[in-house]
Amino acid sequence: MSYQLHQQLKKDTFKLGEFELCDVLLMNDARYPWVILVPKRDAISEIFQLSQTEQRQLQSESSFVAKAMKDLFSADKMNIAALGNMVEQLHLHHVARFRSDAAWPKPIWGQGQAENYSEVAVKAISSQLRRVLKQNLISDENLTF
Amino acid sequence: MSYQLHQQLKKDTFKLGEFELCDVLLMNDARYPWVILVPKRDAISEIFQLSQTEQRQLQSESSFVAKAMKDLFSADKMNIAALGNMVEQLHLHHVARFRSDAAWPKPIWGQGQAENYSEVAVKAISSQLRRVLKQNLISDENLTF
């Protein structure tokens, strides 16, 4: 297995840690709380290419993240999506949405420009997220923040 | 259990049939092959609100649809998403994407206007889809086309 996180995802995110199956990444866009799960498997671009066991694990990790984010941010709705038209490596978006946010009720992709976090803000949200995700985080190595 | 398909989804789609957990719907938009799965459960808006067994079943039905659509249409990529900002009832989009399609590489939501199928075209695609989904379809009742 020679999994490596895609360069574009590496560039656009901060690593929060790792679950059993997935790298857990925070998108560097202060407009929306936005966590990306990337299965640590090589050459996979569609969910159905994972084994059945891995698909169940992805589902479980995804629901864990979605519920934790909805509770933490008191979101009105979670948006979950596997798109991958630009970055082929399978990655699953989890975006906390609010009736008051810039793109509501549209999806966020392709709407406006990403706004990078300040150093203070990324520290704050990373620490909040790590706290609520802690029970399933298995690694704190190589963290980008 | 008093599940009823949301009026907006009913209006925008043709029913292809039912799986064990989900209604299987074809979106009435000829621009993209687009299938929507709706878990036949009442008052659910987030995947994590389903039981663990139901979440696994949804994952399994979703991967079955995604693989069947990718093969049938020789799609370049499947886009799978649970959004629900406008229609709260949990529904999972499966869209076959092509490098040549109108919105590529952007997601399709919020791009342009839906183009309704002609009667001939919806019969053709419904029949193609039912053929590849047949092994998991448990009902042919109340079909809208």
Coordinates of C-alpha atoms in Angstrom, one line a residue:
Chain A
M1 CA 0.0 0.0 0.0
S2 CA 1.5 3.3 -1.1
Y3 CA -1.1 5.8 0.0
Q4 CA 0.0 9.4 -0.2
L5 CA -2.3 12.4 0.3
H6 CA -2.8 14.2 -3.0
Q7 CA -0.7 17.4 -3.3
Q8 CA -3.8 19.6 -3.9
L9 CA -5.5 18.4 -0.7
K10 CA -2.3 18.8 1.2
K11 CA -2.1 22.4 0.0
D12 CA -5.7 23.3 0.8
T13 CA -6.0 21.7 4.2
F14 CA -4.7 21.4 7.8
K15 CA -4.4 17.8 9.1
L16 CA -6.4 17.3 12.2
G17 CA -5.3 13.7 12.7
E18 CA -6.2 10.2 11.5
F19 CA -9.0 7.7 12.0
E20 CA -8.6 4.0 11.4
L21 CA -9.4 4.4 7.7
C22 CA -9.1 8.1 6.9
D23 CA -6.9 11.1 7.1
V24 CA -9.0 13.8 8.8
L25 CA -8.4 17.3 7.3
L26 CA -9.7 20.8 7.9
M27 CA -10.3 22.8 4.7
N28 CA -8.5 26.1 4.8
D29 CA -11.7 28.1 4.2
A30 CA -12.9 30.2 7.1
R31 CA -16.4 30.7 5.4
Y32 CA -17.6 27.2 6.5
P33 CA -16.6 24.6 9.0
W34 CA -15.4 22.0 6.5
V35 CA -13.8 18.6 7.2
I36 CA -12.5 16.2 4.6
L37 CA -12.0 12.5 5.1
V38 CA -9.6 10.7 2.8
P39 CA -9.4 6.9 3.0
K40 CA -5.7 6.0 3.3
R41 CA -5.8 3.7 0.3
D42 CA -4.0 3.9 -3.0
A43 CA -5.6 4.6 -6.4
I44 CA -9.2 4.8 -5.2
S45 CA -11.5 7.4 -6.8
E46 CA -15.0 6.0 -6.1
I47 CA -16.5 4.8 -2.8
F48 CA -17.6 1.5 -4.4
Q49 CA -13.9 0.7 -5.2
L50 CA -13.3 0.3 -1.4
S51 CA -13.8 -3.2 0.1
Q52 CA -17.2 -3.7 1.8
T53 CA -15.5 -3.5 5.2
E54 CA -13.8 -0.3 4.2
Q55 CA -17.1 1.2 2.9
R56 CA -18.7 0.4 6.3
Q57 CA -15.8 2.0 8.1
L58 CA -16.0 5.1 5.9
Q59 CA -19.7 5.3 6.6
S60 CA -19.1 5.1 10.3
E61 CA -16.3 7.6 10.3
S62 CA -18.4 10.0 8.1
S63 CA -21.4 9.8 10.4
F64 CA -19.2 10.3 13.5
V65 CA -17.7 13.5 11.9
A66 CA -21.1 14.8 10.6
K67 CA -22.8 14.4 14.0
A68 CA -19.9 15.9 15.9
M69 CA -19.8 18.9 13.6
K70 CA -23.5 19.5 13.6
D71 CA -23.5 19.5 17.4
L72 CA -20.3 21.5 17.8
F73 CA -21.3 24.3 15.5
S74 CA -25.1 24.0 16.0
A75 CA -25.4 23.7 12.2
D76 CA -28.7 23.8 10.4
K77 CA -27.7 21.1 8.0
M78 CA -24.7 19.0 7.2
N79 CA -23.7 18.7 3.5
I80 CA -21.8 15.5 2.7
A81 CA -20.4 14.8 -0.7
A82 CA -17.9 12.7 -2.7
L83 CA -17.3 14.7 -5.9
G84 CA -13.7 14.4 -7.1
N85 CA -14.0 16.0 -10.5
M86 CA -10.9 18.0 -9.9
V87 CA -8.9 15.9 -7.4
E88 CA -9.4 12.3 -8.3
Q89 CA -8.2 10.8 -5.0
L90 CA -11.4 9.7 -3.1
H91 CA -12.3 12.3 -0.5
L92 CA -15.5 13.0 1.3
H93 CA -16.5 16.5 2.2
H94 CA -18.4 17.4 5.4
V95 CA -19.6 21.0 5.5
A96 CA -21.6 22.6 8.3
R97 CA -24.2 24.8 6.8
F98 CA -26.2 27.6 8.2
R99 CA -29.3 29.5 6.9
S100 CA -27.2 32.6 7.4
D101 CA -24.1 31.5 5.4
A102 CA -23.0 33.1 2.2
A103 CA -24.1 30.3 -0.2
W104 CA -27.3 29.1 1.5
P105 CA -29.3 27.3 0.2
K106 CA -26.9 26.5 -2.6
P107 CA -24.1 24.0 -2.3
I108 CA -20.8 25.7 -1.5
W109 CA -18.7 24.4 -4.3
G110 CA -18.0 26.9 -7.0
Q111 CA -19.5 29.8 -5.0
G112 CA -17.1 32.6 -4.3
Q113 CA -13.5 32.3 -3.2
A114 CA -12.0 30.5 -0.2
E115 CA -11.0 32.7 2.7
N116 CA -7.9 31.4 4.4
Y117 CA -8.0 31.1 8.2
S118 CA -5.8 33.4 10.3
E119 CA -3.3 31.6 12.5
V120 CA -5.3 32.3 15.6
A121 CA -8.6 31.1 14.0
V122 CA -7.2 27.9 12.7
K123 CA -5.7 27.0 16.1
A124 CA -9.0 27.6 17.7
I125 CA -11.2 25.6 15.3
S126 CA -8.6 22.8 15.1
S127 CA -8.5 22.5 18.8
Q128 CA -12.4 22.5 19.1
L129 CA -12.6 19.8 16.4
R130 CA -9.9 17.6 17.8
R131 CA -11.6 17.7 21.1
V132 CA -15.0 16.4 19.7
L133 CA -13.3 13.9 17.4
K134 CA -10.7 12.7 20.0
Q135 CA -12.3 9.3 20.8
N136 CA -11.6 8.1 17.2
L137 CA -8.4 9.8 16.4
I138 CA -5.5 7.3 16.4
S139 CA -2.6 9.6 15.5
D140 CA -1.3 13.0 16.3
E141 CA 1.8 12.7 14.1
N142 CA 2.7 14.9 11.2
L143 CA 0.1 17.5 12.1
T144 CA 0.2 20.5 9.9
F145 CA -1.1 22.7 12.7
Chain B
M1 CA -43.7 4.5 10.3
S2 CA -45.4 7.1 8.2
Y3 CA -42.9 7.7 5.4
Q4 CA -44.1 9.7 2.5
L5 CA -42.0 11.0 -0.3
H6 CA -41.6 14.8 -0.1
Q7 CA -43.8 16.6 -2.6
Q8 CA -40.9 18.4 -4.2
L9 CA -39.0 15.2 -4.9
K10 CA -42.2 13.6 -6.2
K11 CA -42.6 16.6 -8.6
D12 CA -39.0 16.6 -9.8
T13 CA -38.5 12.9 -10.4
F14 CA -39.8 9.6 -12.0
K15 CA -39.9 6.6 -9.7
L16 CA -37.8 3.7 -11.0
G17 CA -38.8 1.4 -8.1
E18 CA -37.8 0.5 -4.6
F19 CA -34.8 -1.1 -2.9
E20 CA -35.0 -2.6 0.6
L21 CA -34.4 0.7 2.3
C22 CA -34.8 3.4 -0.4
D23 CA -37.1 4.7 -3.0
V24 CA -35.2 4.9 -6.3
L25 CA -35.9 8.0 -8.3
L26 CA -34.7 9.4 -11.6
M27 CA -34.3 13.2 -11.6
N28 CA -36.2 14.8 -14.5
D29 CA -33.1 16.5 -15.9
A30 CA -31.9 15.3 -19.2
R31 CA -28.5 17.1 -18.9
Y32 CA -27.2 14.4 -16.5
P33 CA -28.0 10.8 -15.6
W34 CA -29.1 11.5 -12.0
V35 CA -30.6 9.0 -9.6
I36 CA -31.8 9.9 -6.1
L37 CA -32.1 7.4 -3.2
V38 CA -34.6 8.3 -0.4
P39 CA -34.6 6.1 2.7
K40 CA -38.2 5.1 3.4
R41 CA -38.1 6.5 6.9
D42 CA -40.0 9.3 8.5
A43 CA -38.5 12.5 9.8
I44 CA -34.9 11.9 8.9
S45 CA -32.7 14.6 7.5
E46 CA -29.2 13.5 8.2
I47 CA -27.6 10.1 7.4
F48 CA -26.4 9.8 11.1
Q49 CA -30.0 9.8 12.2
L50 CA -30.6 6.4 10.6
S51 CA -29.8 3.3 12.7
Q52 CA -26.4 1.7 12.1
T53 CA -28.0 -1.1 10.2
E54 CA -29.9 1.4 8.0
Q55 CA -26.7 3.4 7.4
R56 CA -24.9 0.2 6.2
Q57 CA -27.9 -0.6 3.9
L58 CA -27.9 2.9 2.5
Q59 CA -24.1 2.6 1.9
S60 CA -24.7 -0.7 0.1
E61 CA -27.6 0.6 -2.0
S62 CA -25.6 3.8 -2.9
S63 CA -22.5 1.9 -4.0
F64 CA -24.7 -0.5 -6.0
V65 CA -26.3 2.4 -7.8
A66 CA -23.1 4.3 -8.3
K67 CA -21.2 1.3 -9.9
A68 CA -24.2 0.4 -12.1
M69 CA -24.5 4.0 -13.4
K70 CA -20.7 4.4 -13.9
D71 CA -20.7 1.2 -16.0
L72 CA -24.0 1.9 -17.8
F73 CA -23.1 5.4 -18.9
S74 CA -19.3 5.0 -19.1
A75 CA -19.1 8.0 -16.8
D76 CA -15.8 9.7 -16.0
K77 CA -16.8 10.2 -12.4
M78 CA -19.7 9.7 -10.0
N79 CA -20.8 12.6 -7.8
I80 CA -22.6 11.4 -4.7
A81 CA -24.1 13.9 -2.2
A82 CA -26.4 14.4 0.7
L83 CA -27.2 18.1 0.7
G84 CA -30.8 18.8 1.7
N85 CA -30.6 22.5 2.2
M86 CA -33.9 23.0 0.2
V87 CA -35.7 19.7 0.7
E88 CA -35.0 18.5 4.2
Q89 CA -36.1 14.9 3.8
L90 CA -32.9 12.8 3.5
H91 CA -32.0 12.1 -0.1
L92 CA -28.8 11.0 -1.7
H93 CA -27.9 12.2 -5.2
H94 CA -25.9 10.0 -7.6
V95 CA -24.9 11.9 -10.7
A96 CA -22.9 10.5 -13.6
R97 CA -20.4 13.1 -14.7
F98 CA -18.5 13.5 -18.0
R99 CA -15.5 15.7 -18.9
S100 CA -17.7 16.9 -21.8
D101 CA -20.8 17.8 -19.7
A102 CA -22.1 21.4 -19.2
A103 CA -20.9 21.9 -15.7
W104 CA -17.6 20.0 -15.6
P105 CA -15.6 20.2 -13.4
K106 CA -18.0 22.1 -11.2
P107 CA -20.7 20.3 -9.2
I108 CA -24.0 20.4 -11.0
W109 CA -26.2 22.0 -8.3
G110 CA -27.0 25.6 -8.9
Q111 CA -25.6 25.5 -12.5
G112 CA -28.1 26.4 -15.2
Q113 CA -31.7 25.1 -15.5
A114 CA -33.0 21.6 -15.5
E115 CA -34.0 20.3 -18.9
N116 CA -37.0 17.9 -18.7
Y117 CA -36.9 14.6 -20.5
S118 CA -39.0 14.0 -23.6
E119 CA -41.5 11.1 -23.1
V120 CA -39.4 8.9 -25.4
A121 CA -36.1 9.8 -23.6
V122 CA -37.4 9.1 -20.1
K123 CA -38.8 5.7 -21.2
A124 CA -35.4 4.8 -22.7
I125 CA -33.3 5.8 -19.7
S126 CA -35.8 4.4 -17.2
S127 CA -35.7 1.0 -18.9
Q128 CA -31.9 1.0 -19.1
L129 CA -31.6 1.9 -15.4
R130 CA -34.2 -0.7 -14.3
R131 CA -32.4 -3.4 -16.2
V132 CA -29.0 -2.7 -14.4
L133 CA -30.7 -2.2 -11.0
K134 CA -33.1 -5.1 -11.3
Q135 CA -31.4 -7.5 -9.0
N136 CA -32.1 -5.2 -6.0
L137 CA -35.4 -3.7 -7.0
I138 CA -38.2 -5.1 -4.8
S139 CA -41.2 -3.3 -6.1
D140 CA -42.6 -2.1 -9.4
E141 CA -45.7 -0.6 -7.9
N142 CA -46.8 3.0 -8.2
L143 CA -44.3 3.8 -10.9
T144 CA -44.6 7.2 -12.3
F145 CA -43.2 6.1 -15.7

